[in-house]
Amino acid sequence: MPMFVGVSFPIFSYKVFTYSIPEELKKNMAIGIRVNASLGNRNLTGIIVQLNPRNSYKGAVKQIQSIVDSEPVLDEPLWKLIVWMSKYYFTPLGNVAKTVLPSRLSAQYNPPSNWFASVIENADIKNMDKVSTVAPIQFKILKKLSECKEFIQVATLKNLASNPLGVCRLLEEKGLIILEKKPIYPDVTRLSFNSIPKKIFFTEEQEKVLHNLSLELKNKSFTAHLLHGVTGSGKTEIYVEISKKVIQLNQTVIILLPEILITPQIAGRFKAEFGETVALWHSKLTPPVRSWTWKRICLGKIKVVIGARSAVFAPIKNLGLIVVDEEQESSYKQEYPAPKYHAKEVALMRGRLHKAMVIMASATPSLESYYNQIKGKFTYHTLLNRYGGAKYPQVFVVDMKIEQEESGKFGQIFSGLLLEKIENRLQKSEQIILIQNRRGYAPVFRCNDCGEMEMCIRCHITLTYHKVGNSLHCHYCGFRKKAIELQCKKCSGYNLGFLGIGTQKVEDSIKESFPNAKLARCDFDTVRSFESVTKVLEKFRLGKLDILIGTQMIAKGLDFENVTLVGIINADTGLHIPDFRAGERVFQLIYQASGRSGRHKKPGEVVIQTYNSDNPVIKNGTKLNLKKYYNIALYERQELNYPPFSWITKLVCSGIKKSTVQREIENVYSELNGKFRGLAIIGPALCYREKLRDRYRFQIVFRSDKSKDQNGRKLHRFLDLNFGMEKNKMNRSGVKLSLDVNPVSLQ
């Protein structure tokens, strides 16, 4: 009897395509299995989304060519999550499925095999001595193998013979060695710190939080929690302990982290408790490690998955707990490509579908989460004290305008106070973290005569100078060029110079001021290899480095016992960006960075350099006064009717020709304006970064207030009606329209 399936492909189409199933594949068909099939002139991998006993399509029906998975790699809740994401983020089902289930991964993956050799016990090696002159290469390999009691990979013997496998086969024929083909499993031990078991004695605060969370676990239903704990309060130990209780219930755990830099330390802690049932998942894993890890997750051998935002989709079964650590971080938001999901939103929905517990945790929660706990939408837990009696660091604020006037030195990187503190810590063999939230050497290359700046040819963005490689980089599209200009292209002047400070410049200045200090830099330019990052952080943890320099990625989540000084080179970075979340981000960065200092027995200090010491964000950030700043920020948001007091969605129109893009977005505005009572349409206007990757960008912001709970749903229905599956207007007149639901930025 014929059988048909509906298949969705990772293309920008909401259509589901009908295929028939060959007889030999019928027993394997199920929703959630990936298949290979022909679509037009292409062979693509799609996912089965429907099982149909009859063919409802009137045209010719093609057959499925083959299957990727022998059984579904997702359970029913994960499949429902894909469907929800497709509707909520206005993204075709196949594109969402591709995000959740990467096409190059399969539960059928087998690691490559290689030949291994070992000397047979009691082999007559002395007899080989007699013929060493006749077969010298065989003798060398046999001697090498005899020195090791275990199997040796044959390929490692190439320094002894051009064809070691052929030589080993001859030795096997003589009954001297054994040859075996064995799979080579990826080495995942270098992806985390060495696991050291700890005996933890919980504080009264921690005991109270654990008791309340444990009571919720017994209900076996979806619950959402906000764990607000100051830096160094022991939130990680809460995650570990509650994970133990979840695993005892035969359930599994996902731990989400905002930066891959944090994963080695937390993974080491979890591996100390749960051994090889812990897996890491993020973009920096090598293809063999990703494939091997994916298979082990699918086979149910993993109990805890730790990773960046994509780990929220891990096909782990019997999910009982999701932890979103540093939940305020914008890195949880995928900006490109679609779906433009936020891992925190997805975690909450996946928790609901699995009837699991979701814990959002931070020392500086997002204003939305902070407001939601006030409204009672999240169960609120607090840790107000640092663990082990550690004290909060003493904070020093340096007004760099006054510093410059007093010293007569302009454009300096370090204040006298920060240099003095660094020298003091180096003498005491204590460690230092320096944070400058700009990578490269200098953000601007400018003519000092006419002001002309080197701009990206594809984006309306200044190029950043990188001293390493003597080149100018665009940090948005990746364009690069050699910095060989000696003359201004506009005024023909020779007075060219650099403006601003990047991490490379900080590194050079530290080397010049403290030539004997051992230091390392951690930013996007140095995190190309995850193993090398792990190695740097491990060296810093073991005290083999004195100073760690980096961007915001080292400002959170890291816990080093000997760090007693944190220096924030320029606390104003990002403060004046025209975005309603700019102040919140700067405050959180100052607060989080300060929390890296003095986390254990040794007292810590923080030096914060600023040119805006009277700004409320800087003033409250340097005083670590979270409650006061959040009250100010919430009042401002309420006055402007921005989140958390409203729902917003951003529509970006982009295209090659500026006038065409502007005309099209004005047409969209005319079509939609006034159609929805209670909806504000802000714009149209040029985006803050008006040109990226050769495309001009205009935007409209749809805003619906939260005075009534149904307004969010009304806004979504309005967008679905005008941009969803039924009226897909995402491409008009060569202009691409892109919806961003709950954007983290309006830039």
XYZ file of C-alpha atoms in Angstrom:
747
model
C 0.000 0.000 0.000
C 1.507 3.399 -0.997
C 2.574 5.789 1.741
C 3.353 9.490 1.521
C 5.197 12.003 3.664
C 5.333 15.777 3.882
C 8.912 17.105 3.873
C 10.114 20.565 4.840
C 13.440 21.802 3.454
C 15.873 24.450 4.793
C 14.840 27.006 2.168
C 12.991 30.273 2.560
C 9.599 28.755 1.869
C 6.753 27.792 4.146
C 5.636 25.009 1.771
C 5.620 21.336 2.732
C 6.438 19.029 -0.209
C 4.841 15.616 -0.749
C 6.938 12.508 -1.492
C 6.231 8.819 -1.761
C 8.214 6.283 0.250
C 10.070 3.342 -1.319
C 8.935 0.000 0.069
C 12.307 -0.718 1.720
C 12.177 2.544 3.733
C 8.589 2.380 5.002
C 9.462 0.804 8.337
C 11.843 3.701 9.125
C 9.444 6.560 8.445
C 8.473 8.805 11.353
C 8.023 12.504 12.026
C 11.382 14.043 12.881
C 13.513 11.784 10.664
C 15.737 13.553 8.153
C 15.694 12.344 4.554
C 17.460 13.070 1.271
C 15.213 13.966 -1.643
C 15.231 15.774 -4.972
C 13.720 19.273 -5.065
C 13.763 20.793 -8.525
C 17.319 20.396 -9.821
C 18.827 20.025 -6.352
C 19.315 17.160 -3.947
C 18.573 18.392 -0.432
C 18.245 17.114 3.104
C 14.835 17.788 4.609
C 12.834 16.678 7.623
C 9.611 14.678 7.671
C 6.864 16.831 9.171
C 3.789 14.833 8.083
C 2.840 11.181 7.560
C 0.042 10.861 4.982
C -1.732 7.622 4.043
C -3.086 9.368 0.914
C -1.590 11.714 -1.631
C -3.322 15.096 -1.591
C -0.965 16.576 -4.207
C -2.340 16.532 -7.775
C 0.977 16.655 -9.643
C 3.716 14.070 -10.122
C 5.178 12.822 -6.838
C 8.874 11.992 -6.433
C 10.298 9.352 -4.127
C 12.446 9.777 -1.047
C 16.025 8.871 -2.023
C 17.471 7.853 1.350
C 17.277 8.487 5.075
C 19.800 10.340 7.241
C 18.592 8.987 10.593
C 17.490 5.413 11.252
C 15.152 6.701 13.948
C 13.945 10.152 15.056
C 16.708 12.132 16.756
C 14.175 14.264 18.576
C 11.339 13.517 20.937
C 7.830 14.940 20.775
C 8.537 18.042 22.941
C 11.543 18.991 20.804
C 9.460 18.598 17.662
C 6.743 20.811 19.161
C 9.482 23.351 19.957
C 10.462 23.472 16.267
C 6.837 24.098 15.282
C 6.487 26.831 17.933
C 9.703 28.564 16.820
C 8.553 28.544 13.198
C 5.356 30.378 14.132
C 6.779 32.654 16.820
C 9.844 33.843 14.868
C 8.145 33.851 11.436
C 10.622 31.374 9.967
C 9.927 28.440 7.623
C 9.758 25.104 9.403
C 12.680 23.672 7.425
C 14.972 26.558 8.386
C 14.135 26.072 12.056
C 14.677 22.324 11.750
C 18.082 22.957 10.159
C 19.030 25.134 13.145
C 17.865 22.532 15.658
C 19.191 19.508 13.752
C 22.398 20.399 11.840
C 22.401 18.558 8.522
C 25.964 17.211 8.798
C 25.273 15.402 12.058
C 23.719 11.982 12.439
C 23.199 9.443 15.188
C 24.673 6.912 12.724
C 28.114 8.581 12.865
C 31.034 6.242 13.470
C 34.514 7.582 14.232
C 37.240 6.706 11.710
C 39.302 3.573 12.342
C 43.079 3.141 12.154
C 45.511 0.239 12.415
C 47.170 -0.469 15.753
C 49.998 -2.920 16.473
C 51.355 -4.680 19.535
C 54.095 -7.266 20.116
C 52.807 -10.776 20.856
C 53.592 -11.874 24.384
C 56.624 -14.221 24.507
C 57.506 -13.365 20.880
C 60.989 -14.556 19.848
C 62.508 -11.067 19.611
C 66.056 -12.363 20.269
C 65.781 -14.407 17.084
C 65.062 -11.163 15.209
C 68.403 -9.808 16.479
C 70.158 -12.298 14.285
C 68.444 -11.001 11.143
C 68.550 -7.296 12.020
C 71.142 -6.790 9.327
C 68.889 -8.559 6.791
C 65.646 -6.697 7.745
C 66.783 -3.566 9.626
C 63.514 -1.650 9.217
C 61.449 -4.587 10.534
C 63.810 -4.797 13.475
C 63.481 -1.063 14.271
C 59.670 -1.232 14.280
C 59.626 -4.443 16.312
C 61.991 -2.927 18.865
C 59.819 0.180 19.094
C 56.683 -1.923 19.637
C 58.409 -4.068 22.263
C 59.163 -0.969 24.340
C 55.446 -0.371 24.871
C 53.058 -2.851 26.481
C 49.972 -1.294 24.849
C 48.864 -1.042 21.215
C 50.576 1.678 19.167
C 48.940 3.432 16.223
C 50.767 2.252 13.099
C 50.651 5.726 11.508
C 52.905 7.054 14.296
C 55.731 4.785 13.034
C 56.233 6.744 9.807
C 59.516 8.132 11.125
C 60.858 4.559 11.010
C 59.435 3.425 7.655
C 57.758 5.025 4.640
C 55.116 2.247 4.689
C 54.839 1.136 8.338
C 51.603 -0.812 7.741
C 53.303 -2.958 5.076
C 56.219 -3.664 7.435
C 53.808 -4.540 10.251
C 51.971 -6.996 8.007
C 55.282 -8.823 7.395
C 55.931 -8.940 11.160
C 52.399 -10.276 11.674
C 53.029 -13.051 9.135
C 56.115 -14.020 11.149
C 53.958 -14.320 14.274
C 55.744 -11.513 16.089
C 52.999 -8.873 16.379
C 49.216 -8.458 16.361
C 47.493 -5.990 14.026
C 44.046 -4.640 14.904
C 41.833 -1.960 13.369
C 40.333 0.213 16.088
C 38.102 3.314 16.055
C 39.790 6.585 17.061
C 37.526 8.427 19.437
C 37.891 12.228 19.550
C 39.867 13.566 22.493
C 37.454 15.728 24.507
C 39.658 15.938 27.617
C 41.336 19.141 26.369
C 38.006 20.996 26.208
C 37.659 21.507 29.954
C 39.785 22.144 33.013
C 41.015 19.143 34.946
C 38.106 17.928 37.042
C 38.795 18.282 40.742
C 36.127 17.016 43.163
C 35.180 19.499 45.888
C 33.688 19.044 49.303
C 31.117 21.824 49.439
C 29.622 23.157 52.643
C 26.573 25.184 51.722
C 25.730 28.456 53.404
C 22.315 29.064 54.942
C 21.368 31.139 51.888
C 22.350 28.328 49.518
C 20.565 25.714 51.628
C 17.382 27.781 51.500
C 17.549 28.146 47.698
C 18.250 24.421 47.238
C 15.406 23.468 49.572
C 12.909 25.625 47.677
C 14.092 24.368 44.269
C 13.957 20.732 45.460
C 10.348 21.161 46.546
C 9.473 22.388 43.054
C 11.221 19.385 41.456
C 8.880 16.994 43.232
C 5.907 18.462 41.348
C 7.386 17.321 38.014
C 5.869 20.302 36.217
C 7.148 23.369 34.398
C 8.453 26.052 36.747
C 10.415 29.221 35.957
C 12.881 30.678 38.460
C 15.157 33.707 38.681
C 18.268 33.088 40.780
C 19.677 36.515 41.596
C 23.031 35.966 43.276
C 25.833 38.469 43.676
C 29.146 37.673 41.961
C 31.025 34.981 43.879
C 27.921 33.827 45.775
C 28.247 30.202 44.641
C 25.576 29.973 41.931
C 27.551 27.268 40.101
C 27.389 24.999 43.153
C 23.610 25.476 43.170
C 23.539 24.280 39.543
C 25.660 21.235 40.397
C 23.604 20.240 43.440
C 20.188 20.661 41.811
C 21.496 18.747 38.761
C 22.331 15.821 41.074
C 18.724 15.744 42.238
C 17.419 15.905 38.658
C 19.670 13.042 37.524
C 18.554 10.974 40.526
C 15.042 11.309 39.076
C 16.398 9.735 35.846
C 16.191 13.057 34.017
C 18.757 15.147 32.157
C 20.168 18.673 32.305
C 21.122 21.497 29.916
C 23.402 24.292 31.183
C 23.500 27.349 28.896
C 26.422 29.778 29.062
C 26.763 33.104 27.209
C 30.443 32.767 26.280
C 32.419 29.684 25.270
C 35.255 31.076 27.402
C 33.296 30.112 30.524
C 32.675 26.516 29.456
C 36.069 24.935 30.374
C 35.807 25.989 34.012
C 32.166 24.979 34.548
C 32.610 21.787 32.498
C 35.533 20.798 34.730
C 33.367 21.302 37.812
C 30.500 19.226 36.400
C 32.833 16.464 35.174
C 34.183 16.166 38.706
C 30.657 15.207 39.767
C 29.198 13.424 36.733
C 32.248 12.097 34.850
C 31.891 11.149 31.195
C 28.149 11.771 31.166
C 28.925 15.485 30.672
C 29.250 16.881 27.130
C 30.223 20.286 25.762
C 28.332 21.791 22.818
C 29.265 24.996 20.977
C 30.506 26.338 17.635
C 34.231 25.941 18.357
C 34.155 22.132 18.560
C 35.991 20.351 15.743
C 33.804 18.373 13.282
C 34.855 14.949 14.703
C 34.131 16.086 18.273
C 30.758 17.558 17.232
C 29.757 14.352 15.422
C 30.869 12.088 18.260
C 29.203 14.243 20.911
C 25.960 14.393 18.909
C 25.841 10.614 18.623
C 26.424 10.108 22.353
C 23.636 12.608 23.161
C 21.231 10.856 20.770
C 22.066 7.441 22.249
C 21.264 8.656 25.766
C 24.829 8.385 27.110
C 24.922 12.049 28.138
C 23.183 13.368 31.255
C 24.449 16.975 31.232
C 24.969 19.165 28.148
C 26.918 22.391 28.713
C 27.264 24.980 26.008
C 26.391 28.209 24.250
C 22.942 29.133 22.917
C 22.650 26.261 20.391
C 22.929 23.769 23.273
C 19.294 24.595 24.079
C 18.416 22.310 21.127
C 20.454 19.310 22.307
C 18.380 16.167 21.459
C 18.683 14.988 25.040
C 15.805 12.865 26.332
C 13.838 13.118 29.609
C 14.854 16.735 30.091
C 14.290 17.855 33.669
C 16.323 21.066 34.079
C 17.576 23.981 31.979
C 19.884 26.572 33.536
C 20.430 29.865 31.693
C 23.540 31.310 33.335
C 24.162 35.067 32.955
C 20.674 35.243 31.502
C 20.974 38.986 30.740
C 23.567 38.481 28.006
C 22.690 39.576 24.451
C 24.869 36.762 23.051
C 21.916 34.429 23.727
C 20.173 36.146 20.820
C 20.832 34.821 17.304
C 20.958 37.835 14.995
C 21.667 35.959 11.761
C 20.494 33.808 10.021
C 16.807 33.159 10.715
C 15.325 32.093 13.049
C 16.309 35.129 15.122
C 15.641 33.311 18.351
C 16.602 34.172 21.909
C 17.908 31.122 23.795
C 16.227 32.307 27.010
C 12.801 32.432 25.332
C 13.418 29.054 23.721
C 14.588 27.576 27.038
C 11.389 28.706 28.751
C 9.229 27.185 26.011
C 11.231 23.943 25.937
C 10.920 23.731 29.715
C 7.161 24.160 29.385
C 6.934 21.415 26.728
C 9.094 18.995 28.769
C 7.439 19.941 32.074
C 10.931 20.813 33.287
C 12.427 23.373 35.645
C 14.057 26.448 34.081
C 16.472 28.518 36.185
C 17.613 31.889 34.890
C 20.558 33.130 36.902
C 22.672 36.247 37.100
C 24.254 38.805 39.382
C 22.800 41.432 37.022
C 19.495 40.115 35.632
C 18.015 41.678 32.530
C 15.510 44.403 33.306
C 12.808 42.179 31.778
C 13.551 39.298 34.158
C 13.918 41.656 37.108
C 10.515 43.187 36.297
C 8.898 39.768 35.728
C 9.926 38.577 39.192
C 8.414 41.745 40.654
C 5.187 40.845 38.849
C 5.394 37.277 40.163
C 5.938 35.585 36.785
C 9.192 33.984 38.000
C 9.878 32.449 41.406
C 12.577 34.637 42.928
C 15.636 33.339 44.819
C 18.460 35.495 46.154
C 22.047 35.001 47.261
C 23.101 38.294 48.820
C 26.525 37.288 50.163
C 29.740 36.007 48.643
C 30.633 32.399 49.393
C 33.200 31.547 52.053
C 33.180 34.962 53.686
C 34.832 36.675 50.695
C 34.285 40.424 50.688
C 33.251 42.630 47.812
C 36.212 44.423 46.227
C 37.087 48.020 46.983
C 36.259 50.136 43.928
C 38.297 53.153 42.783
C 36.927 55.509 40.129
C 39.358 57.529 38.041
C 38.006 60.523 36.111
C 40.293 60.477 33.084
C 39.493 64.111 32.196
C 40.888 65.256 35.540
C 43.772 62.773 35.190
C 44.720 64.272 31.825
C 44.548 67.848 33.100
C 46.727 67.043 36.102
C 49.288 64.958 34.230
C 49.307 66.962 31.001
C 49.149 63.664 29.082
C 46.239 63.251 26.682
C 45.011 59.994 25.178
C 46.735 57.889 27.830
C 45.580 54.321 28.331
C 46.368 53.849 32.005
C 45.859 56.206 34.900
C 48.646 56.560 37.427
C 46.503 54.756 40.002
C 45.928 51.702 37.786
C 49.644 51.442 36.928
C 50.502 51.663 40.618
C 47.976 48.937 41.493
C 49.263 46.639 38.711
C 52.856 47.006 39.909
C 51.773 46.301 43.485
C 49.974 43.090 42.488
C 52.884 41.849 40.399
C 55.205 42.315 43.381
C 52.818 40.239 45.511
C 52.557 37.511 42.819
C 48.820 38.142 42.574
C 46.903 38.210 39.300
C 45.242 40.948 37.283
C 42.403 41.095 34.743
C 42.256 44.099 32.391
C 39.103 44.694 30.351
C 38.725 46.881 27.266
C 35.566 46.151 25.293
C 37.109 46.872 21.884
C 39.278 44.404 20.039
C 42.032 45.235 17.574
C 44.624 47.973 18.121
C 42.595 51.115 17.375
C 38.937 51.459 16.259
C 39.604 54.406 13.901
C 42.305 55.218 11.299
C 41.948 58.934 10.517
C 43.584 61.861 8.748
C 44.316 64.405 11.468
C 44.223 67.276 8.936
C 40.804 66.850 7.301
C 39.212 64.204 9.525
C 38.750 61.638 6.717
C 38.465 58.087 8.121
C 39.172 54.728 6.522
C 35.772 53.122 5.939
C 34.717 49.631 4.912
C 33.875 49.496 1.200
C 30.861 47.260 1.974
C 29.596 48.787 5.239
C 29.154 52.311 6.517
C 31.596 51.454 9.327
C 35.095 52.640 10.229
C 37.803 50.036 9.789
C 39.627 48.862 12.913
C 43.406 48.761 12.797
C 45.004 45.461 13.842
C 48.699 45.709 14.557
C 49.034 41.953 14.187
C 49.261 41.674 10.411
C 49.340 45.493 9.970
C 45.833 45.477 8.506
C 42.472 47.225 8.698
C 39.438 45.050 9.488
C 35.681 45.454 9.269
C 34.239 43.627 12.279
C 30.860 43.238 10.564
C 31.439 41.847 7.076
C 35.029 40.593 7.482
C 36.570 42.892 4.829
C 40.323 43.389 5.287
C 43.024 45.460 3.670
C 46.680 46.168 4.341
C 47.327 49.404 6.220
C 49.827 50.798 3.727
C 48.320 54.280 3.186
C 50.908 57.019 3.767
C 48.782 59.817 2.328
C 45.163 60.883 2.830
C 43.044 60.087 -0.230
C 40.893 63.187 0.356
C 43.298 66.036 1.214
C 46.613 64.386 0.272
C 47.916 65.114 3.772
C 50.443 62.918 5.536
C 49.214 63.454 9.085
C 47.544 60.063 9.557
C 46.911 58.549 12.956
C 44.934 56.140 15.091
C 42.072 56.976 17.434
C 40.723 54.905 20.280
C 41.984 51.908 22.202
C 41.645 48.210 21.461
C 42.854 45.141 23.335
C 45.994 44.853 21.168
C 47.007 48.389 22.156
C 46.412 47.583 25.830
C 48.570 44.478 25.446
C 51.422 46.441 23.831
C 51.302 49.108 26.536
C 51.413 46.526 29.326
C 54.417 44.821 27.702
C 56.158 48.170 27.512
C 55.360 49.148 31.127
C 55.892 45.699 32.673
C 58.270 43.777 30.397
C 58.742 40.918 32.884
C 55.023 40.253 33.371
C 53.609 37.093 31.805
C 50.376 37.959 30.013
C 47.816 36.711 27.510
C 44.996 38.289 25.514
C 41.501 36.801 25.144
C 39.203 38.349 22.543
C 37.444 37.275 19.353
C 40.750 37.436 17.445
C 42.438 34.922 19.757
C 39.522 32.512 20.275
C 39.854 30.836 16.892
C 40.818 27.527 18.477
C 38.863 26.479 21.533
C 41.656 24.206 22.731
C 44.102 27.124 22.745
C 41.629 29.232 24.756
C 41.227 26.425 27.285
C 45.015 26.199 27.512
C 45.374 29.958 28.173
C 42.675 29.973 30.862
C 44.157 26.865 32.479
C 47.592 28.523 32.579
C 46.030 31.599 34.175
C 44.182 29.426 36.699
C 47.425 27.637 37.627
C 49.242 30.954 38.134
C 51.516 30.634 35.096
C 50.264 33.998 33.785
C 50.179 37.298 35.658
C 47.801 39.386 33.554
C 44.779 38.457 31.422
C 43.614 41.097 28.917
C 40.315 40.844 27.075
C 36.937 42.150 26.013
C 33.638 41.637 27.834
C 33.953 37.877 27.273
C 36.277 37.655 30.302
C 34.107 39.936 32.428
C 31.662 37.293 33.573
C 31.469 33.733 34.859
C 35.195 33.187 35.411
C 36.443 32.379 38.913
C 40.174 32.646 39.628
C 41.327 32.432 43.234
C 44.418 34.633 42.898
C 42.837 37.544 40.981
C 42.886 40.556 43.289
C 42.804 43.418 40.772
C 40.452 44.192 37.892
C 41.030 47.228 35.695
C 38.326 48.546 33.378
C 40.237 50.648 30.849
C 37.262 52.639 29.545
C 33.940 52.104 31.314
C 32.178 54.456 28.847
C 32.495 52.115 25.852
C 29.001 51.637 24.438
C 27.427 54.246 26.731
C 26.397 56.676 23.977
C 25.085 54.201 21.417
C 21.516 55.253 20.444
C 19.809 52.194 21.881
C 17.425 51.971 24.831
C 19.461 49.106 26.349
C 22.865 50.841 26.097
C 22.945 52.032 29.717
C 21.795 48.677 31.061
C 24.615 46.877 29.210
C 27.302 49.265 30.461
C 26.075 48.952 34.051
C 26.052 45.145 33.828
C 29.561 45.065 32.345
C 30.963 47.253 35.153
C 29.201 45.212 37.842
C 30.172 41.835 36.367
C 33.789 42.819 35.667
C 34.186 44.113 39.215
C 32.968 40.759 40.469
C 36.037 38.936 39.085
C 38.228 40.444 41.838
C 38.736 39.133 45.372
C 36.409 36.147 45.073
C 38.227 34.066 47.709
C 40.380 34.761 50.767
C 42.498 37.597 49.375
C 40.802 41.030 49.299
C 40.244 42.497 45.855
C 40.300 45.924 44.238
C 38.790 47.379 41.071
C 39.979 50.446 39.166
C 37.372 51.917 36.819
C 38.505 54.575 34.334
C 35.837 56.884 32.875
C 35.330 60.217 31.131
C 31.712 60.406 32.399
C 31.995 60.021 36.158
C 28.725 61.943 36.776
C 26.632 59.750 34.462
C 24.010 57.805 36.521
C 24.999 54.555 34.803
C 28.681 54.993 35.669
C 27.956 56.413 39.129
C 25.713 53.514 40.195
C 27.825 50.925 38.382
C 30.986 51.937 40.200
C 29.102 51.887 43.516
C 27.739 48.424 42.600
C 24.293 49.784 43.481
C 22.100 47.513 41.394
C 18.757 48.208 43.019
C 19.048 51.978 42.652
C 20.130 51.832 39.020
C 17.430 49.301 38.084
C 14.758 51.511 39.644
C 16.033 54.482 37.592
C 16.160 52.380 34.418
C 12.658 50.945 34.939
C 11.247 54.432 35.458
C 12.862 55.619 32.197
C 11.593 52.577 30.299
C 8.074 53.111 31.608
C 8.137 56.780 30.573
C 9.220 55.810 27.048
C 6.997 52.691 26.953
C 9.876 50.374 26.064
C 10.369 46.774 27.315
C 9.582 45.454 29.828
C 6.504 47.714 29.609
C 5.803 46.884 25.965
C 6.247 44.237 23.293
C 8.377 45.236 20.310
C 9.266 43.725 16.945
C 11.738 45.248 14.522
C 11.226 45.129 10.752
C 14.410 45.761 8.752
C 14.290 46.387 5.000
C 17.590 45.970 3.176
C 18.716 46.212 -0.422
C 21.456 47.302 -2.788
C 19.912 50.628 -3.804
C 19.194 53.091 -0.996
C 16.296 54.876 -2.737
C 14.549 51.573 -3.524
C 14.840 50.385 0.085
C 13.523 53.709 1.392
C 10.567 53.681 -1.018
C 9.655 50.116 -0.119
C 9.708 50.646 3.653
C 7.593 53.780 3.230
C 5.086 51.668 1.269
C 5.021 49.116 4.107
C 4.416 51.899 6.613
C 1.557 53.335 4.523
C -0.070 49.908 4.192
C 0.062 49.108 7.920
C -0.287 52.447 9.684
C -3.612 52.773 11.498
C -4.645 49.133 10.979
C -4.159 48.080 14.607
C -5.537 50.147 17.458
C -3.122 50.190 20.385
C -0.089 49.572 18.180
C 2.587 52.213 17.684
C 4.603 52.084 14.465
C 7.905 53.919 14.971
C 9.748 54.993 11.842
C 10.609 54.417 9.123
C 14.208 55.472 9.731
C 17.728 54.532 8.739
C 19.263 51.885 10.978
C 22.085 53.068 13.247
C 24.434 51.023 11.066
C 22.798 52.123 7.849
C 24.864 49.977 5.486
C 26.148 46.448 6.150
C 27.559 43.951 3.640
C 26.717 46.166 0.635
C 23.078 46.526 1.680
C 21.358 49.706 2.873
C 19.096 49.247 5.884
C 15.928 51.004 7.053
C 13.760 49.925 9.953
C 10.289 50.172 11.466
C 9.588 49.243 15.080
C 6.179 47.832 16.021
C 5.344 48.452 19.659
C 2.381 47.254 21.693
C 2.076 48.139 25.384
C 1.547 45.533 28.107
C -1.381 47.270 29.771
C -3.413 44.236 28.741
C -2.024 40.698 28.637
C -3.572 39.972 25.225
C -1.734 42.858 23.516
C 1.328 40.709 22.892
C -0.799 38.080 21.163
C -2.615 40.786 19.186
C 0.715 42.166 17.955
C 1.840 38.694 16.911
C -1.433 38.026 15.061
C -1.074 41.368 13.272
C 2.451 40.500 12.131
C 1.401 36.987 11.145
C -1.433 38.392 9.046
C 0.897 40.746 7.190
C 4.193 38.842 7.097
C 3.392 35.222 7.953
C 2.771 32.119 5.876
C -0.508 33.270 4.338
C 0.833 36.663 3.191
C 4.551 36.158 2.907
C 5.937 39.581 1.990
C 9.501 38.977 3.095
C 10.893 39.816 -0.353
C 9.444 42.751 -2.309
C 10.888 44.468 -5.380
C 14.362 43.093 -4.666
C 14.193 44.398 -1.103
C 14.537 41.880 1.718
C 12.269 42.292 4.740
C 13.382 40.722 8.004
C 11.357 40.513 11.227
C 13.125 40.414 14.601
C 10.754 39.464 17.411
C 11.796 40.867 20.810
C 15.071 42.366 19.505
C 17.870 42.926 21.995
C 18.946 46.053 20.133
C 17.447 48.717 17.861
C 20.782 49.495 16.195
